[in-house]
CSV table of C-alpha atoms in Angstrom, one decimal:
chain,number,residue,atom,x,y,z
A,1,MET,CA,10.4,-5.5,-49.0
A,2,GLN,CA,7.3,-7.5,-48.4
A,3,ILE,CA,9.2,-10.1,-46.4
A,4,ARG,CA,10.8,-7.4,-44.3
A,5,LEU,CA,7.4,-5.7,-43.7
A,6,LEU,CA,5.9,-9.1,-42.7
A,7,THR,CA,8.8,-9.7,-40.3
A,8,LEU,CA,8.2,-6.3,-38.6
A,9,VAL,CA,4.5,-6.9,-38.3
A,10,ILE,CA,5.1,-10.3,-36.6
A,11,ALA,CA,7.6,-8.8,-34.3
A,12,ALA,CA,5.1,-6.0,-33.3
A,13,VAL,CA,2.4,-8.6,-32.6
A,14,LEU,CA,4.7,-10.7,-30.5
A,15,THR,CA,5.9,-7.6,-28.6
A,16,THR,CA,2.3,-6.5,-28.0
A,17,ALA,CA,1.3,-9.9,-26.7
A,18,GLY,CA,4.3,-9.9,-24.4
A,19,VAL,CA,3.2,-6.5,-22.9
A,20,THR,CA,-0.4,-7.7,-22.6
A,21,ASN,CA,0.7,-10.9,-20.7
A,22,LEU,CA,3.0,-8.8,-18.5
A,23,ARG,CA,0.2,-6.4,-17.6
A,24,ALA,CA,-2.2,-9.3,-16.9
A,25,GLU,CA,0.3,-10.6,-14.3
A,26,GLU,CA,0.7,-7.3,-12.6
A,27,PRO,CA,-1.5,-6.8,-9.4
A,28,VAL,CA,-4.4,-4.4,-9.6
A,29,THR,CA,-3.6,-1.2,-7.8
A,30,LYS,CA,-6.5,-0.2,-5.5
A,31,ALA,CA,-7.5,3.4,-5.0
A,32,PHE,CA,-6.8,4.6,-1.4
A,33,VAL,CA,-7.8,7.9,0.2
A,34,ASN,CA,-4.7,8.8,2.0
A,35,GLY,CA,-5.7,12.2,3.3
A,36,GLU,CA,-3.8,14.3,0.8
A,37,GLY,CA,-5.2,17.5,-0.5
A,38,PRO,CA,-6.9,20.7,0.8
A,39,GLY,CA,-8.6,20.5,4.2
A,40,TRP,CA,-6.9,17.4,5.5
A,41,VAL,CA,-5.3,17.7,9.0
A,42,SER,CA,-3.0,15.3,10.8
A,43,LEU,CA,-4.1,14.4,14.3
A,44,GLY,CA,-1.5,14.0,17.0
A,45,LYS,CA,-0.8,14.4,20.7
A,46,ASP,CA,-2.3,17.9,21.0
A,47,ASP,CA,-5.5,16.8,19.4
A,48,PHE,CA,-6.3,14.2,22.0
A,49,THR,CA,-6.9,14.3,25.8
A,50,LYS,CA,-7.0,11.7,28.5
A,51,VAL,CA,-10.3,10.1,29.6
A,52,ASN,CA,-9.7,7.0,31.7
A,53,SER,CA,-6.4,5.6,30.4
A,54,ASN,CA,-3.2,5.5,32.3
A,55,ASP,CA,-0.5,8.1,31.6
A,56,ASP,CA,1.5,5.6,29.7
A,57,THR,CA,-1.3,3.9,27.8
A,58,TRP,CA,-0.9,6.1,24.7
A,59,THR,CA,2.3,7.4,23.1
A,60,PHE,CA,2.1,9.9,20.3
A,61,HIS,CA,5.2,10.2,18.1
A,62,GLU,CA,6.3,13.1,16.0
A,63,ASP,CA,6.2,10.9,12.8
A,64,GLY,CA,2.5,10.2,13.3
A,65,LEU,CA,2.8,6.8,15.0
A,66,ILE,CA,0.4,6.2,17.9
A,67,GLU,CA,1.3,3.4,20.3
A,68,CYS,CA,-1.2,1.9,22.7
A,69,THR,CA,-0.4,-0.7,25.4
A,70,GLY,CA,-3.9,-2.0,25.5
A,71,LYS,CA,-4.2,-1.5,29.3
A,72,PRO,CA,-6.4,-0.6,30.9
A,73,VAL,CA,-9.6,-0.9,28.9
A,74,SER,CA,-10.2,2.7,28.1
A,75,VAL,CA,-10.2,5.5,25.5
A,76,THR,CA,-8.5,8.7,24.6
A,77,ARG,CA,-10.7,11.3,23.0
A,78,SER,CA,-10.3,14.1,20.6
A,79,VAL,CA,-10.2,17.6,22.0
A,80,LYS,CA,-13.0,18.8,19.8
A,81,GLN,CA,-16.2,17.3,18.6
A,82,TYR,CA,-16.9,16.5,15.0
A,83,THR,CA,-20.1,16.2,12.9
A,84,ASN,CA,-19.4,15.7,9.2
A,85,PHE,CA,-16.0,14.5,8.3
A,86,GLU,CA,-13.7,12.1,6.5
A,87,LEU,CA,-11.0,10.1,8.4
A,88,VAL,CA,-8.1,8.0,7.3
A,89,CYS,CA,-5.6,5.9,9.3
A,90,GLN,CA,-3.6,2.7,9.3
A,91,TRP,CA,-3.7,0.3,12.2
A,92,ARG,CA,-2.1,-3.0,13.2
A,93,HIS,CA,-2.3,-5.4,16.2
A,94,LEU,CA,1.0,-6.5,17.7
A,95,LYS,CA,-0.4,-9.7,19.3
A,96,ASN,CA,-2.7,-12.4,18.1
A,97,ALA,CA,-6.4,-11.8,18.8
A,98,GLY,CA,-6.0,-8.1,19.6
A,99,ASN,CA,-9.1,-5.9,20.1
A,100,SER,CA,-9.5,-2.2,19.6
A,101,GLY,CA,-11.8,0.2,17.8
A,102,ILE,CA,-12.5,3.8,16.7
A,103,PHE,CA,-15.5,5.7,17.9
A,104,VAL,CA,-16.5,8.2,15.2
A,105,TRP,CA,-19.3,9.9,17.2
A,106,THR,CA,-19.1,9.4,21.0
A,107,ILE,CA,-21.8,10.6,23.4
A,108,PRO,CA,-20.2,13.2,25.7
A,109,SER,CA,-22.1,12.3,28.8
A,110,SER,CA,-20.9,8.6,28.5
A,111,LEU,CA,-17.3,9.8,28.6
A,112,GLU,CA,-17.9,11.9,31.7
A,113,LYS,CA,-19.1,8.7,33.5
A,114,LEU,CA,-15.8,6.8,32.8
A,115,THR,CA,-14.0,7.1,36.1
A,116,GLY,CA,-12.5,3.6,35.8
A,117,PRO,CA,-11.8,1.0,33.1
A,118,GLY,CA,-14.5,0.9,30.5
A,119,LEU,CA,-15.7,2.2,27.1
A,120,PRO,CA,-18.1,5.0,26.1
A,121,GLN,CA,-21.3,4.9,24.1
A,122,GLY,CA,-21.5,5.9,20.4
A,123,ILE,CA,-20.9,4.7,16.9
A,124,GLU,CA,-18.0,2.3,16.7
A,125,VAL,CA,-15.8,1.1,13.9
A,126,GLN,CA,-14.3,-2.2,15.0
A,127,VAL,CA,-10.6,-2.9,14.9
A,128,LEU,CA,-10.1,-6.6,15.4
A,129,ASP,CA,-7.2,-9.0,14.8
A,130,LEU,CA,-8.0,-12.0,12.7
A,131,GLY,CA,-7.2,-14.3,15.5
A,132,TYR,CA,-9.9,-12.9,17.8
A,133,LYS,CA,-12.6,-15.1,16.4
A,134,GLU,CA,-10.7,-18.3,17.0
A,135,GLN,CA,-9.7,-17.3,20.5
A,136,TYR,CA,-13.3,-16.3,21.3
A,137,GLU,CA,-14.7,-19.7,20.3
A,138,LYS,CA,-11.9,-21.6,22.2
A,139,GLY,CA,-12.9,-19.6,25.3
A,140,GLY,CA,-16.0,-21.7,25.9
A,141,ASN,CA,-19.0,-23.3,24.2
A,142,ARG,CA,-19.9,-20.3,22.2
A,143,LYS,CA,-20.1,-19.4,18.5
A,144,ALA,CA,-18.5,-16.3,17.0
A,145,ASP,CA,-21.4,-15.5,14.7
A,146,TRP,CA,-22.3,-12.1,16.1
A,147,PHE,CA,-19.2,-10.3,14.9
A,148,THR,CA,-16.4,-10.4,12.3
A,149,CYS,CA,-12.8,-9.4,12.2
A,150,HIS,CA,-13.1,-7.4,9.0
A,151,GLY,CA,-14.6,-4.0,9.9
A,152,ASP,CA,-18.0,-4.2,11.7
A,153,VAL,CA,-19.8,-0.9,12.3
A,154,PHE,CA,-22.3,-0.7,15.1
A,155,PRO,CA,-23.9,1.4,17.9
A,156,VAL,CA,-22.8,1.0,21.5
A,157,GLY,CA,-25.0,1.5,24.5
A,158,ALA,CA,-27.7,4.2,24.0
A,159,ALA,CA,-26.4,5.0,20.5
A,160,LYS,CA,-28.6,4.0,17.5
A,161,MET,CA,-27.9,3.1,13.9
A,162,THR,CA,-29.7,1.3,11.0
A,163,PRO,CA,-26.9,-1.0,9.7
A,164,PHE,CA,-26.2,-1.6,6.0
A,165,PRO,CA,-26.6,-5.3,5.1
A,166,PRO,CA,-25.3,-7.9,5.6
A,167,THR,CA,-26.0,-7.6,9.3
A,168,ALA,CA,-25.3,-9.6,12.5
A,169,PRO,CA,-28.0,-12.2,13.5
A,170,ASN,CA,-29.6,-9.7,15.9
A,171,GLY,CA,-29.6,-7.0,13.2
A,172,ALA,CA,-27.4,-4.6,15.3
A,173,ARG,CA,-24.1,-4.7,13.4
A,174,SER,CA,-23.2,-4.0,9.8
A,175,PHE,CA,-21.1,-6.9,8.7
A,176,PRO,CA,-18.5,-6.3,5.9
A,177,THR,CA,-19.4,-7.4,2.4
A,178,LYS,CA,-15.8,-8.6,1.9
A,179,GLU,CA,-13.1,-10.0,4.2
A,180,LEU,CA,-10.2,-7.7,3.5
A,181,SER,CA,-8.4,-7.3,6.9
A,182,LYS,CA,-4.8,-8.4,7.2
A,183,GLY,CA,-3.3,-10.4,10.1
A,184,THR,CA,-1.2,-9.7,13.1
A,185,GLY,CA,1.7,-7.3,12.5
A,186,GLU,CA,0.4,-6.1,9.1
A,187,TRP,CA,-0.8,-2.6,8.5
A,188,ASN,CA,-4.5,-2.2,7.6
A,189,HIS,CA,-5.9,1.0,6.0
A,190,TYR,CA,-9.3,2.5,7.0
A,191,TYR,CA,-11.1,5.3,5.3
A,192,VAL,CA,-14.2,6.4,7.2
A,193,ARG,CA,-16.8,8.9,5.8
A,194,ALA,CA,-19.3,10.2,8.4
A,195,ILE,CA,-21.9,12.6,7.0
A,196,ASN,CA,-25.4,13.6,8.2
A,197,GLY,CA,-25.8,10.6,10.4
A,198,GLU,CA,-24.5,8.1,7.9
A,199,VAL,CA,-21.1,6.4,8.3
A,200,ARG,CA,-19.3,4.3,5.7
A,201,LEU,CA,-16.1,2.3,6.1
A,202,TRP,CA,-13.5,1.3,3.4
A,203,VAL,CA,-11.1,-1.4,4.4
A,204,ASN,CA,-7.8,-1.6,2.4
A,205,GLY,CA,-9.3,0.4,-0.4
A,206,GLU,CA,-12.8,-1.1,-0.7
A,207,GLU,CA,-16.1,-0.1,0.9
A,208,VAL,CA,-17.4,-2.8,3.1
A,209,SER,CA,-19.8,-1.7,5.8
A,210,GLY,CA,-21.7,1.2,7.5
A,211,GLY,CA,-25.0,2.5,8.6
A,212,THR,CA,-27.5,5.3,8.5
A,213,GLY,CA,-29.8,7.1,10.9
A,214,CYS,CA,-27.0,7.3,13.5
A,215,SER,CA,-27.6,8.9,16.9
A,216,PRO,CA,-25.5,10.6,17.9
A,217,ALA,CA,-24.4,12.1,14.6
A,218,THR,CA,-21.9,14.4,16.3
A,219,GLY,CA,-19.5,13.9,19.1
A,220,PHE,CA,-15.9,13.1,20.0
A,221,LEU,CA,-13.5,10.9,18.1
A,222,CYS,CA,-12.1,8.1,20.4
A,223,LEU,CA,-9.4,5.5,20.0
A,224,GLU,CA,-9.8,2.4,22.1
A,225,SER,CA,-7.4,0.6,24.4
A,226,GLU,CA,-8.9,-2.9,24.8
A,227,GLY,CA,-6.5,-5.4,26.3
A,228,SER,CA,-3.6,-5.8,23.9
A,229,PRO,CA,-1.0,-3.6,22.1
A,230,VAL,CA,-2.1,-1.8,19.0
A,231,GLU,CA,-0.6,0.9,16.8
A,232,PHE,CA,-2.1,3.6,14.6
A,233,ARG,CA,-0.4,5.8,12.1
A,234,GLY,CA,-1.3,8.4,9.5
A,235,LEU,CA,-4.4,9.5,11.4
A,236,LYS,CA,-5.9,12.4,9.4
A,237,ILE,CA,-9.3,14.1,9.3
A,238,ARG,CA,-11.1,16.5,7.0
A,239,GLU,CA,-14.1,18.3,8.2
A,240,LEU,CA,-17.0,18.6,5.8
A,241,PRO,CA,-20.0,21.1,5.6
C-alpha cells in the first residue's frame, strides 16, 4: 500500500512538473483593447469625408478594411469632431519604408486650407514602417535621431503638446518607451485614449507614448495618405464624457 502510494505521489510530481514546463514555454498573451462592448462604434465610409485626396485614394470595404494608395499626400477626415474618446485599429504598410499617421485632434481651419497636397495641423500619432529610418539616412548625410518607427506622438504646426518622456532631441515628440512595431506586411495594433487634452498610445498591447496639455483637445479624426500604400482595419471609436 505504501509503495503504491509513493508511486502515485511521484507520478503526480512528475505530471505537475511537466505542466509547469509546458506553461513556461507558452507565449505570454497580451491584453488588447479591441473595441468590444457598450459604446464602441465601427467607423467606415459614411463616417469619413474627402479633404484633399483623389477619389481613388481611399477605399472603404464592408468588412472594415480601409485601403489607401498613398497618393497624393493628403488626408480623409471624420464627418464629426471628437473630444474625449478611445480608438482602436490595426494598420500595416504594404511597401518598405512606408509613412502614414492618425490625427486624433485636427485643427478645422487647417483642413479648410488644404486645397492641394499636404497635411493639416493637430495632434498626430505616427504610423511608420520599420524601413523608413534606414531609407531616411540613406537619402543623404543626415541622422534619423529625431523620430522613431514605433509610435511617436507629437503636435504638428500650430498645435501644442507636452510630450511624455522619453522625447526627441528637440523635446517636441514623445518617443516610445519600447520598440514594439512589426515590419512591412504585418498587422500592428493601436489603442489610443484621448481625454481632457491628454493622449496615450498603446502599440501591440503595451502603452508606449503620449502627451498632455494638448491644443487642440477637440477636432476631427484624420487618416493620412503619405506616399505609399497602407491599410487599416477594425477602426472603432468610443466617445467618453
